[in-house]
PDB file of C-alpha atoms in Angstrom:
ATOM      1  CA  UNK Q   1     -10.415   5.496  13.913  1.00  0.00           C
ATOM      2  CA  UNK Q   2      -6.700   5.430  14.211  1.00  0.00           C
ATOM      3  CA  UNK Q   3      -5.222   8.227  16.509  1.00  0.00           C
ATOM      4  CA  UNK Q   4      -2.083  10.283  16.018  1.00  0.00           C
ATOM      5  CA  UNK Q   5      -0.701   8.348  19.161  1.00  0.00           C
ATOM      6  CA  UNK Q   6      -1.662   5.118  17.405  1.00  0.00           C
ATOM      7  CA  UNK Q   7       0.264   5.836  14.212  1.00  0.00           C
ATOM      8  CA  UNK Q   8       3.453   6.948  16.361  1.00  0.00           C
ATOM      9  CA  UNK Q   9       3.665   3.411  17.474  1.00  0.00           C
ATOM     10  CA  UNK Q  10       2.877   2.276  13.791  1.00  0.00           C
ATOM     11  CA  UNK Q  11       5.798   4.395  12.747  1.00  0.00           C
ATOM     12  CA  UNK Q  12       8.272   2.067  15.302  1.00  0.00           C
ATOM     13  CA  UNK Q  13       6.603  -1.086  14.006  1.00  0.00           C
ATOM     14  CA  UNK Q  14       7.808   0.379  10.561  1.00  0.00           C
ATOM     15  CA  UNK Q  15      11.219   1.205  10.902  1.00  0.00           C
ATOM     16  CA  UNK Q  16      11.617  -2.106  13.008  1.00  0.00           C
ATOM     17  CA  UNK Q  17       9.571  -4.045  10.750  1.00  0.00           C
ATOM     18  CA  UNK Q  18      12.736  -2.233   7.899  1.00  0.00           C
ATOM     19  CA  UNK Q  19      15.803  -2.706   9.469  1.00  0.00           C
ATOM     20  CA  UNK Q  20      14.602  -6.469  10.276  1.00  0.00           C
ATOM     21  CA  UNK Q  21      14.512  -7.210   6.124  1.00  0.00           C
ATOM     22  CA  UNK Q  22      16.846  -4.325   4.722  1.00  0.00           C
ATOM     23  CA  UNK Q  23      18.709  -7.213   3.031  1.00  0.00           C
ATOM     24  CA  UNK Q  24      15.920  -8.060   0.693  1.00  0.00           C
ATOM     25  CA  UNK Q  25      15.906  -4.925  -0.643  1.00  0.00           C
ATOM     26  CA  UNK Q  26      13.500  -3.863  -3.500  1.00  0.00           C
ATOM     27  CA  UNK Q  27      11.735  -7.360  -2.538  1.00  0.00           C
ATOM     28  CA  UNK Q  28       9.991  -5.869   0.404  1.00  0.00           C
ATOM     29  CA  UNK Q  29       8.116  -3.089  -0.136  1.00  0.00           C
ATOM     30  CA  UNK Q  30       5.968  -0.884   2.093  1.00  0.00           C
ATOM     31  CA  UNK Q  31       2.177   0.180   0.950  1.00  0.00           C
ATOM     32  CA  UNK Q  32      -0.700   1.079   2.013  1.00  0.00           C
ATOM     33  CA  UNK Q  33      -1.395   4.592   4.188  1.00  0.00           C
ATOM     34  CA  UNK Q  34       2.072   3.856   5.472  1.00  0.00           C
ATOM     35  CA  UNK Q  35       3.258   4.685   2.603  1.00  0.00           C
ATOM     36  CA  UNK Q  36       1.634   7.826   2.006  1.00  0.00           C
ATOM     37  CA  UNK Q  37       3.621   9.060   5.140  1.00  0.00           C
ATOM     38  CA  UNK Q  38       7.012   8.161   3.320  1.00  0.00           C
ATOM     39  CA  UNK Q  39       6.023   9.920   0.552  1.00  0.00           C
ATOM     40  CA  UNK Q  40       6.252  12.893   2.679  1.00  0.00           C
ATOM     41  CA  UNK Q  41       9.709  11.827   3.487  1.00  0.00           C
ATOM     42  CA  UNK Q  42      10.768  11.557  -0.498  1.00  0.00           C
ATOM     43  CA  UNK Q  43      12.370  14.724  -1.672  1.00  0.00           C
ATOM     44  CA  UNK Q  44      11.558  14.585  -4.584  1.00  0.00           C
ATOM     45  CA  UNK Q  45       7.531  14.537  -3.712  1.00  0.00           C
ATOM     46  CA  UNK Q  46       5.650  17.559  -2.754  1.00  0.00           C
ATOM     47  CA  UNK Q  47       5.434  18.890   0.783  1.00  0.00           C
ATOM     48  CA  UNK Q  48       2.153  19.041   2.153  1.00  0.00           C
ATOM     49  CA  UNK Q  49       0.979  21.057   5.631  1.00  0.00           C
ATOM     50  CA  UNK Q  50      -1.799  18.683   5.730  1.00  0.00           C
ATOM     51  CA  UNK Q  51      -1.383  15.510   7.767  1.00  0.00           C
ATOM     52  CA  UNK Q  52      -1.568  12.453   6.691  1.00  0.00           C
ATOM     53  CA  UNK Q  53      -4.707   9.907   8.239  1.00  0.00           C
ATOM     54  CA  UNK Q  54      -3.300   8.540  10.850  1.00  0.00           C
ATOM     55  CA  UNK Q  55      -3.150   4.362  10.774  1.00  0.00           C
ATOM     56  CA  UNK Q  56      -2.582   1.478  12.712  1.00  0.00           C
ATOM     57  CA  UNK Q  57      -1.071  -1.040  10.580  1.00  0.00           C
ATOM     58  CA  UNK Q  58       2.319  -1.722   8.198  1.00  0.00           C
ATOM     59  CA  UNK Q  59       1.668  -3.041   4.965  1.00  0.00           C
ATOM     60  CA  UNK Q  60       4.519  -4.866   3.624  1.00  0.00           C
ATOM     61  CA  UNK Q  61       4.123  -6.313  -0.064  1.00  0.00           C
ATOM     62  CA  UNK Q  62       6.278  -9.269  -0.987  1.00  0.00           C
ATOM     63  CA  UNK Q  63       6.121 -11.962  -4.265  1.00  0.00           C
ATOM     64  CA  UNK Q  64       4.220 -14.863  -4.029  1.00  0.00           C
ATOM     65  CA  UNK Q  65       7.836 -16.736  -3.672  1.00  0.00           C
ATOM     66  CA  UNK Q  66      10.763 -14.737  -1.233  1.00  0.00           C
ATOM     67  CA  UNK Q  67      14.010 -16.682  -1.707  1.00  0.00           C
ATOM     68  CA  UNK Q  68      15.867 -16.626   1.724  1.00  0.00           C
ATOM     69  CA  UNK Q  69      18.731 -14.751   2.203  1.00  0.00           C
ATOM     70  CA  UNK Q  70      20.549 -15.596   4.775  1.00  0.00           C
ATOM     71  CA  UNK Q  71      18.383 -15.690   7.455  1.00  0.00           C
ATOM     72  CA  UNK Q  72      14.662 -15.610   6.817  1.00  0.00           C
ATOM     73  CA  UNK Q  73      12.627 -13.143   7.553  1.00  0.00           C
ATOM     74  CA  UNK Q  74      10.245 -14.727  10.057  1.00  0.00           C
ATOM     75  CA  UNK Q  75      13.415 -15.156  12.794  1.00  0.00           C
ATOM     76  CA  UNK Q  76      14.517 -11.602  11.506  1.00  0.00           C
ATOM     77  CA  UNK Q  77      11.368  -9.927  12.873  1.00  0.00           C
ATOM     78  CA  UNK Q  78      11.901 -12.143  15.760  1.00  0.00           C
ATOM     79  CA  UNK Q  79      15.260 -10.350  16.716  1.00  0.00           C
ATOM     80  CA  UNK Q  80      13.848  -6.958  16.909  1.00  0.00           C
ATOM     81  CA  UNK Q  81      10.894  -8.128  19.187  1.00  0.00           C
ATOM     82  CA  UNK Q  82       8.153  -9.181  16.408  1.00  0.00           C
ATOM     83  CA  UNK Q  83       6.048 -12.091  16.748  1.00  0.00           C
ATOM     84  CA  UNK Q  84       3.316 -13.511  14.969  1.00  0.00           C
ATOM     85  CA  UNK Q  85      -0.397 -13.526  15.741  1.00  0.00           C
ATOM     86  CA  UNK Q  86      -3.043 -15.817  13.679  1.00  0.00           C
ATOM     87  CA  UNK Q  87      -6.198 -15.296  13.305  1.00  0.00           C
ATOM     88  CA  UNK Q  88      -8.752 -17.596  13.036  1.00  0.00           C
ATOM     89  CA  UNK Q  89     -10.089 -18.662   9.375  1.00  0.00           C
ATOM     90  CA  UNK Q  90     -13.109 -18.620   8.420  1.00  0.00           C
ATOM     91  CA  UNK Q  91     -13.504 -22.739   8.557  1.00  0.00           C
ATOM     92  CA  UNK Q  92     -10.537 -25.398  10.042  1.00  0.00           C
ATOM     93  CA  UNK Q  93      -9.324 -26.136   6.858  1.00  0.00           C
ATOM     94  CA  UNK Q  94      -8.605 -22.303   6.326  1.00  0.00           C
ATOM     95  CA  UNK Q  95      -5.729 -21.065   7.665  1.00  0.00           C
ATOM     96  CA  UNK Q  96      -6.384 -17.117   9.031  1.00  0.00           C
ATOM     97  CA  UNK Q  97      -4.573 -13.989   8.552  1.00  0.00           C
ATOM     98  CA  UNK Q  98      -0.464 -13.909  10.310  1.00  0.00           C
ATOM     99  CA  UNK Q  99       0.307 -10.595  11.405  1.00  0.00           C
ATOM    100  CA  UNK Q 100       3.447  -9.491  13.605  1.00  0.00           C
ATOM    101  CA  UNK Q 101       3.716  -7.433  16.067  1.00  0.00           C
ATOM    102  CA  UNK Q 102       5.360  -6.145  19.089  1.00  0.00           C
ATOM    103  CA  UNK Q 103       6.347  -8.840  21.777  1.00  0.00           C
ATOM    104  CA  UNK Q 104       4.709  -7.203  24.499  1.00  0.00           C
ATOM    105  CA  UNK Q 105       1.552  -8.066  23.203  1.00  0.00           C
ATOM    106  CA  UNK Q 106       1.979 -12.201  23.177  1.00  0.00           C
ATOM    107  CA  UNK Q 107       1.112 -13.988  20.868  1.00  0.00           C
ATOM    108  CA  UNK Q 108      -2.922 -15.053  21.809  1.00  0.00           C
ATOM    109  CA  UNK Q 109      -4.429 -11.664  21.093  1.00  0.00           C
ATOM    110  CA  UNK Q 110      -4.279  -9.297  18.885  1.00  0.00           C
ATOM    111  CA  UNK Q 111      -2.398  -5.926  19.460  1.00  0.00           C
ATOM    112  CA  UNK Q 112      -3.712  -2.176  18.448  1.00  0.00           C
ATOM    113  CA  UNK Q 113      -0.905  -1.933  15.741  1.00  0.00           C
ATOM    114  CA  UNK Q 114       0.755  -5.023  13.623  1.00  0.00           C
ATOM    115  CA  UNK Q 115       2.869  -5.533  10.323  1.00  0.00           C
ATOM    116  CA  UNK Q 116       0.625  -7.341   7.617  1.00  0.00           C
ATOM    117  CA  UNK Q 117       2.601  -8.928   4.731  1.00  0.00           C
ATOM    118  CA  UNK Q 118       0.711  -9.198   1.730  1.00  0.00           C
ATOM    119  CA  UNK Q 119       1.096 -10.916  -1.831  1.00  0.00           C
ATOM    120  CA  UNK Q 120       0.124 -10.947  -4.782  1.00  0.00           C
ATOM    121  CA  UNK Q 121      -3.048 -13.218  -5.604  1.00  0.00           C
ATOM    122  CA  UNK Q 122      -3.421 -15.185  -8.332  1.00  0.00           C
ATOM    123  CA  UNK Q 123      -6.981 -16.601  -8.579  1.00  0.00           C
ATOM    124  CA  UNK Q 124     -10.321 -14.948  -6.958  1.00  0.00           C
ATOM    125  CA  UNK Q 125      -9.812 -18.682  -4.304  1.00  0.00           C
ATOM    126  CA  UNK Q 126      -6.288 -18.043  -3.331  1.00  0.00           C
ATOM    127  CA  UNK Q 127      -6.531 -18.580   0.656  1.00  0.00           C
ATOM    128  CA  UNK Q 128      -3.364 -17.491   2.298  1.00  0.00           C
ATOM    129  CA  UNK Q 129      -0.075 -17.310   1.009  1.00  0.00           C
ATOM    130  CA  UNK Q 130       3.447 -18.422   2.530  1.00  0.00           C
ATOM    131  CA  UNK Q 131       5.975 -16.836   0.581  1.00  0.00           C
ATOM    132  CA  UNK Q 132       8.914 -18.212   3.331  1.00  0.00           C
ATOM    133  CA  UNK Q 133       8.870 -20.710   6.008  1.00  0.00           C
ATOM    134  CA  UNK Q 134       5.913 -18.921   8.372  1.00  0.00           C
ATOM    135  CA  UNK Q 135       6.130 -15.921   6.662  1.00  0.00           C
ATOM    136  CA  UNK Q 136       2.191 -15.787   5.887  1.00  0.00           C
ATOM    137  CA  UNK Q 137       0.638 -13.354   3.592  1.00  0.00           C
ATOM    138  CA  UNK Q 138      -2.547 -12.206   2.734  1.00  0.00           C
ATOM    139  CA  UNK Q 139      -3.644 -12.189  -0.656  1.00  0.00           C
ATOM    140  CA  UNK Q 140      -4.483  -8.933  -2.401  1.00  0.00           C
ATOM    141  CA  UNK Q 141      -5.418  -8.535  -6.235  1.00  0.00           C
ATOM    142  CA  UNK Q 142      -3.009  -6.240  -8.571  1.00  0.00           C
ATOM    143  CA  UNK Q 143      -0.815  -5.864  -5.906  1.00  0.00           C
ATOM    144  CA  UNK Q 144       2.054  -7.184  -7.624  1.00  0.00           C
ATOM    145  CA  UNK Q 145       1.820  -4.085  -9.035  1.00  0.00           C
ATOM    146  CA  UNK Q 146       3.696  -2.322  -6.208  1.00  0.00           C
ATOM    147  CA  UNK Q 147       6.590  -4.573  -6.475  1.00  0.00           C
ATOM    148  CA  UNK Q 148       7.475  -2.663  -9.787  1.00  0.00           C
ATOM    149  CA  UNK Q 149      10.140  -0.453  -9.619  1.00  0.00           C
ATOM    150  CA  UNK Q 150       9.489   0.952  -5.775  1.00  0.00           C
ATOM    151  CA  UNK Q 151      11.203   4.030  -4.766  1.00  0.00           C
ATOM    152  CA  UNK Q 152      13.719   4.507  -2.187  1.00  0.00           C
ATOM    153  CA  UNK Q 153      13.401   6.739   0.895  1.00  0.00           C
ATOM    154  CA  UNK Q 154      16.209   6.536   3.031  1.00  0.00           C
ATOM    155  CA  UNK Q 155      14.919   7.334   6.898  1.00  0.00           C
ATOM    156  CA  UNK Q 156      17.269   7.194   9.928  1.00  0.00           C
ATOM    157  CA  UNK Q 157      19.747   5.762   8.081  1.00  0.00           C
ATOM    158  CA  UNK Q 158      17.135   2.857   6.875  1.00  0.00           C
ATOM    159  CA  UNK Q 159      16.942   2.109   3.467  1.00  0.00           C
ATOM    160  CA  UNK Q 160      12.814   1.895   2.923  1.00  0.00           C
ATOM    161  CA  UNK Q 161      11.292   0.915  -0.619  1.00  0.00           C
ATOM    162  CA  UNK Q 162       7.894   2.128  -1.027  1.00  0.00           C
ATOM    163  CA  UNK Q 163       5.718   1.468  -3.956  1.00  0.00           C
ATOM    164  CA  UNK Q 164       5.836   4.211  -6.319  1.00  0.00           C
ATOM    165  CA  UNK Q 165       2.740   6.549  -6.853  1.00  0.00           C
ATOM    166  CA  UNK Q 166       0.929   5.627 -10.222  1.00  0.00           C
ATOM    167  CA  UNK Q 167       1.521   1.614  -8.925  1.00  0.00           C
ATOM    168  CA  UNK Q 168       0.278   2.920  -5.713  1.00  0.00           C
ATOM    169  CA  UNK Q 169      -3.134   4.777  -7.555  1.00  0.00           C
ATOM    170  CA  UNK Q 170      -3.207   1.906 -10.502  1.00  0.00           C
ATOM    171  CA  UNK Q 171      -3.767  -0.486  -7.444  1.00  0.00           C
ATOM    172  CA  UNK Q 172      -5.611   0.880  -5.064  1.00  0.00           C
ATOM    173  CA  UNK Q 173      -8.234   1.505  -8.385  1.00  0.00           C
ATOM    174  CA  UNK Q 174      -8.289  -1.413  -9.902  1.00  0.00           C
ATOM    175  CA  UNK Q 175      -8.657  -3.457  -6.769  1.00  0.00           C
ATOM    176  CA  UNK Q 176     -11.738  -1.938  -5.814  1.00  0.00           C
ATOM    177  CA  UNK Q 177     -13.124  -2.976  -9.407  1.00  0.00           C
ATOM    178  CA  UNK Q 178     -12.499  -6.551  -8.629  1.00  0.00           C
ATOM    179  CA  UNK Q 179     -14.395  -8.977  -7.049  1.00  0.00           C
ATOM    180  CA  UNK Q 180     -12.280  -9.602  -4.144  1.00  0.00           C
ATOM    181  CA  UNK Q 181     -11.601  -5.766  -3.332  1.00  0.00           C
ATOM    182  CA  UNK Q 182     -12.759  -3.357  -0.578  1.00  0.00           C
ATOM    183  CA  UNK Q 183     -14.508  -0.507  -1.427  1.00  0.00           C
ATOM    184  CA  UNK Q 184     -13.646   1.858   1.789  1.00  0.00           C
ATOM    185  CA  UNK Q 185     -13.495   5.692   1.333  1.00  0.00           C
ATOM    186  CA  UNK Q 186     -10.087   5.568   2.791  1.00  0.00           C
ATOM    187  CA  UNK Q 187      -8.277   3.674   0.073  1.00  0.00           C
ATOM    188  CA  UNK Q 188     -10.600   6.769  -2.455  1.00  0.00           C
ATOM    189  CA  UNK Q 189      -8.119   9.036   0.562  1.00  0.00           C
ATOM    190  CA  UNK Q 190      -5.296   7.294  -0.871  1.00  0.00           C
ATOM    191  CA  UNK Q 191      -5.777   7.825  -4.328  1.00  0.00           C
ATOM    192  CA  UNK Q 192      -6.509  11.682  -4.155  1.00  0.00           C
ATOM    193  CA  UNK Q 193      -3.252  12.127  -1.583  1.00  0.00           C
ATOM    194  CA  UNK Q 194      -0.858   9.624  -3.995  1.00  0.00           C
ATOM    195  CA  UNK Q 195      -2.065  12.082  -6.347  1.00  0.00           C
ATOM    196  CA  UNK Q 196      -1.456  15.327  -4.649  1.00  0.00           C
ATOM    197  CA  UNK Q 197       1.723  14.399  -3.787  1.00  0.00           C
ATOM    198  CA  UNK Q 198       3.332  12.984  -6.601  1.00  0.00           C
ATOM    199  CA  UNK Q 199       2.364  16.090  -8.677  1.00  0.00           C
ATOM    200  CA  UNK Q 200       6.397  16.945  -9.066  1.00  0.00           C
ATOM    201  CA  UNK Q 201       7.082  13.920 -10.262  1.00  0.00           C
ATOM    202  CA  UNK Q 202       4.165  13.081 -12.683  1.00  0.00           C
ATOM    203  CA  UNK Q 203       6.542  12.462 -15.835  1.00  0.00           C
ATOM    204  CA  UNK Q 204       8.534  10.840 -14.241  1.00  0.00           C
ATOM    205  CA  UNK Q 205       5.499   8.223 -13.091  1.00  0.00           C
ATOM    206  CA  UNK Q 206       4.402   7.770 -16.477  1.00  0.00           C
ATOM    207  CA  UNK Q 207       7.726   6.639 -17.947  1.00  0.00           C
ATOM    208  CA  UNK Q 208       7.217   4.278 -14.954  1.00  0.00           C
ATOM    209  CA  UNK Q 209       3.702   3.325 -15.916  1.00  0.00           C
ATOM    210  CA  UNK Q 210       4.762   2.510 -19.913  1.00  0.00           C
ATOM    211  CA  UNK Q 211       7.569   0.327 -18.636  1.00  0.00           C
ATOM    212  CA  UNK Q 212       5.397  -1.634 -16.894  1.00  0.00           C
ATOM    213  CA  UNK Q 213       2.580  -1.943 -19.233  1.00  0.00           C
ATOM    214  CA  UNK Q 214       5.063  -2.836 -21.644  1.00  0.00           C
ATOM    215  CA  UNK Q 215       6.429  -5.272 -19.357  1.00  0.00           C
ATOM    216  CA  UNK Q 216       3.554  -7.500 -19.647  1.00  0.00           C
ATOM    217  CA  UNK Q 217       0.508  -8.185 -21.688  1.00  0.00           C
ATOM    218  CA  UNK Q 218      -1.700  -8.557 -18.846  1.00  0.00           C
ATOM    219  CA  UNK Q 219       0.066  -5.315 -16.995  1.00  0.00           C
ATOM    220  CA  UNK Q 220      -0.953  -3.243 -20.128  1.00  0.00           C
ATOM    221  CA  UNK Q 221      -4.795  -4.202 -19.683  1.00  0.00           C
ATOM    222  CA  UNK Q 222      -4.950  -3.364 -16.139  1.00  0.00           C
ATOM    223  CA  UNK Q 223      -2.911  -0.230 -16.819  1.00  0.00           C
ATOM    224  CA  UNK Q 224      -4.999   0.736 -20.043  1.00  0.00           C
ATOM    225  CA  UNK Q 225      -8.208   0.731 -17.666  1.00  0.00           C
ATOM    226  CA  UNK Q 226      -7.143   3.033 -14.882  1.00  0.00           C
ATOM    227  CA  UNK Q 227      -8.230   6.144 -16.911  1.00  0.00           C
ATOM    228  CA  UNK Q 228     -11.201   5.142 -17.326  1.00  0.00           C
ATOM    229  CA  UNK Q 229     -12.024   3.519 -13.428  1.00  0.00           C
ATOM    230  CA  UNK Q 230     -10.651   6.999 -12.252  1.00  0.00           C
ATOM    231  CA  UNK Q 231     -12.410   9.429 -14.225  1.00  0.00           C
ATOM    232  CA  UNK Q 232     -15.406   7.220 -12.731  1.00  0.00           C
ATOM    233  CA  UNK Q 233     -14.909   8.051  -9.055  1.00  0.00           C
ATOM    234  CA  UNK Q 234     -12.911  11.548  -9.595  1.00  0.00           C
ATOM    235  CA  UNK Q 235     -14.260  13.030 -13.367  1.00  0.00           C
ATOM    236  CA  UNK Q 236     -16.107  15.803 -11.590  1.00  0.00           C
ATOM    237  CA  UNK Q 237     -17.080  17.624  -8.550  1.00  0.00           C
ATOM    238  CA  UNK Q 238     -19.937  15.527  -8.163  1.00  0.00           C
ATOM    239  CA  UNK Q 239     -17.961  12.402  -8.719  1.00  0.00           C
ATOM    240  CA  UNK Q 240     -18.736   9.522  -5.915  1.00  0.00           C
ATOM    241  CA  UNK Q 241     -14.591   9.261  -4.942  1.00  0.00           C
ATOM    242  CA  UNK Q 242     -14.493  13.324  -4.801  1.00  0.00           C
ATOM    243  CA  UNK Q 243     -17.708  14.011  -2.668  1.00  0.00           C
ATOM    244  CA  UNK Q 244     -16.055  10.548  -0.425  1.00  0.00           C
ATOM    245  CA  UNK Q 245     -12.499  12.484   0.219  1.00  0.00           C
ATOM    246  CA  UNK Q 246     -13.983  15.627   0.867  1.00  0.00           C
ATOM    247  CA  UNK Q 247     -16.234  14.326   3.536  1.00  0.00           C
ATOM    248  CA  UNK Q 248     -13.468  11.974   4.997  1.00  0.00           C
ATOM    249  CA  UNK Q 249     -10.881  15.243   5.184  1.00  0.00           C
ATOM    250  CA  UNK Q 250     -13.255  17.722   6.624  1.00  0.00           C
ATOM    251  CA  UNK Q 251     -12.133  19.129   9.474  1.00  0.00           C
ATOM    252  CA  UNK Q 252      -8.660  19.059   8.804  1.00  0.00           C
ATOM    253  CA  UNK Q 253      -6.781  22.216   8.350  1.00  0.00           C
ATOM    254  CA  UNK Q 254      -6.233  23.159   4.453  1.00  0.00           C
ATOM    255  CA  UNK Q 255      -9.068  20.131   3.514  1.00  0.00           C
ATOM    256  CA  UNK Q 256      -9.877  20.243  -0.075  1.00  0.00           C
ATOM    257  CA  UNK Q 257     -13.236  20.367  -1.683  1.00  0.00           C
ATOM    258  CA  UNK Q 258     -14.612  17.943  -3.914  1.00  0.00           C
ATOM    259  CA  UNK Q 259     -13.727  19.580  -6.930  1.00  0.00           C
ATOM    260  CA  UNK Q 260     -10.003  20.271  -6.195  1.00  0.00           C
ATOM    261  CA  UNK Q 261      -9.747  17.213  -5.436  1.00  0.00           C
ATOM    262  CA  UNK Q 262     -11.569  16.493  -9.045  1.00  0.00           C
ATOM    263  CA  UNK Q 263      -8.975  18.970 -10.579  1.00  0.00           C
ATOM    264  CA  UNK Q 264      -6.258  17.399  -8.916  1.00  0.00           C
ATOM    265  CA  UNK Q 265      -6.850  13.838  -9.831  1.00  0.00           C
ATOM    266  CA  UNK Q 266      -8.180  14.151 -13.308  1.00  0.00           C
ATOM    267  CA  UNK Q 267      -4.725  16.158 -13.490  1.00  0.00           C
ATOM    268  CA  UNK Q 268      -2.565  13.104 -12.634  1.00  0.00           C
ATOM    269  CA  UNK Q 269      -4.507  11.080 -15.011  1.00  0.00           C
ATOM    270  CA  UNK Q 270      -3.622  12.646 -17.760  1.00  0.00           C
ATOM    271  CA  UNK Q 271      -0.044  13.043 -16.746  1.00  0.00           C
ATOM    272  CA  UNK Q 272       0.311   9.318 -15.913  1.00  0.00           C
ATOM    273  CA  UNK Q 273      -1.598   7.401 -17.231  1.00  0.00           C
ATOM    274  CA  UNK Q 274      -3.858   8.698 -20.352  1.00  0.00           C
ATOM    275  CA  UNK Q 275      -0.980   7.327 -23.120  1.00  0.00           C
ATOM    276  CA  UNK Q 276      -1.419   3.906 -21.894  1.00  0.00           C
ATOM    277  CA  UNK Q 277      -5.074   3.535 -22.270  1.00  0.00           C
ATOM    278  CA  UNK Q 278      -6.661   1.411 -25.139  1.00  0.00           C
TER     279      UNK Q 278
END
């Protein structure tokens, strides 16, 4: 488990990791549990007393194809003192997961914290993805998903998109229906604290939601099913993703039991996303 020192140094990777591509702008956009810490950051999201779960990584979503501007991204990271690390594949035709991280560390093992791009993928055999010249991604389902109108939080003078809230939810759900998804309790964390915290800005996310499910055909299926694949793992008290958060949070101060956090995800549901199911 990731520590609060741990997540510190995350939290330099980060703001490295965002001055390094500030130039591509909406095109780079920061997910996973890092995310959930900028949300804390947005002032338009609710303040919380509760911490958020500490992590060790910095995911970065990008499209499948990153034009370069200027200079790519790759010698970008380079400048502030990120280099890559590759992991084996899982044969020698496979090429293995690229993260970055801080020069210190080399470049032949692995170091506690790292950047992780990620893309979207296409077909359940995409291996990995190279959006720029050694820019390697991993592939992740529905994440394109994220890349959809991101919001901006603005930290030390860094511009930082982050994927917006119902994107964040919408993908984090649907992913672990698919057959290349995880299905850890943390990402079930996710959901309920995405939740929690967006609660201000709930109409705001649905508007957000209806554009992109009217954006696309295919958006509009995956977006009409999230009502339904949440009120699976969150309809009730006894609900599998409730009972999950409430055992992953206990312990922390304020730590919510399994039916608020029932109450309080069924709530954003039908704020953001019950007009767009079919």
């Amino acid at each position: 488990m990731a520590t609060d020192a741990a997540l510190e140094e995350a939290k330099k990777l980060l703001m490295r990791c965002a001055r390094a591509c500030a130039d591509y702008g909406v095109d780079v956009v920061i997910g996973g549990r890092m995310a959930l810490i900028l949300y804390r950051l947005h002032g338009d999201l609710l303040a919380v007393d509760r911490p958020a779960l500490a992590t060790r990584e910095v995911d970065v979503v990008v499209p499948r194809r990153l034009t370069v501007r200027g200079v790519p991204i790759v010698e970008r990271l380079a400048a502030v003192g990120l280099v890559p690390h590759d992991a084996p594949g899982l044969s020698r035709k496979e090429r293995g997961k690229r993260v970055f991280q801080d020069k210190r560390h080399g470049t032949d093992r692995p170091a506690p914290q790292f950047v992780e791009f990620v893309a979207p993928r296409v077909t359940e055999t995409d291996g990995m993805l190279e959006p720029q010249p050694g820019l390697i991604a991993s592939p992740l389902r529905y994440i394109e998903l994220l890349l959809f109108e991101p919001l901006p939080v603005v930290v030390d003078e860094v511009m930082i998109h982050v994927a917006g809230p119902a994107m964040f939810v919408a993908q984090k759900v649907l992913m672990r229906d698919s057959k290349s998804g995880r299905r850890q309790d943390k990402d079930l964390v996710s959901v309920y604290e995405a939740c929690l915290l967006s609660a201000p800005r709930w109409a705001t996310e649905r508007e957000t939601v209806v554009r992109a499910a009217a954006s696309s055909e295919t958006w509009g299926k995956w977006l009409g099913r999230v009502d339904a694949l949440l009120m699976g793992h969150f309809g009730s008290a006894t609900s599998p993703g409730a009972v999950a958060v409430e055992v992953a949070l206990r312990g922390q101060a304020n730590a919510p039991r399994a039916a608020a956090v029932s109450r309080v995800v069924m709530d954003a549901v039908a704020a953001m996303f019950r007009s767009t199911a079919t």
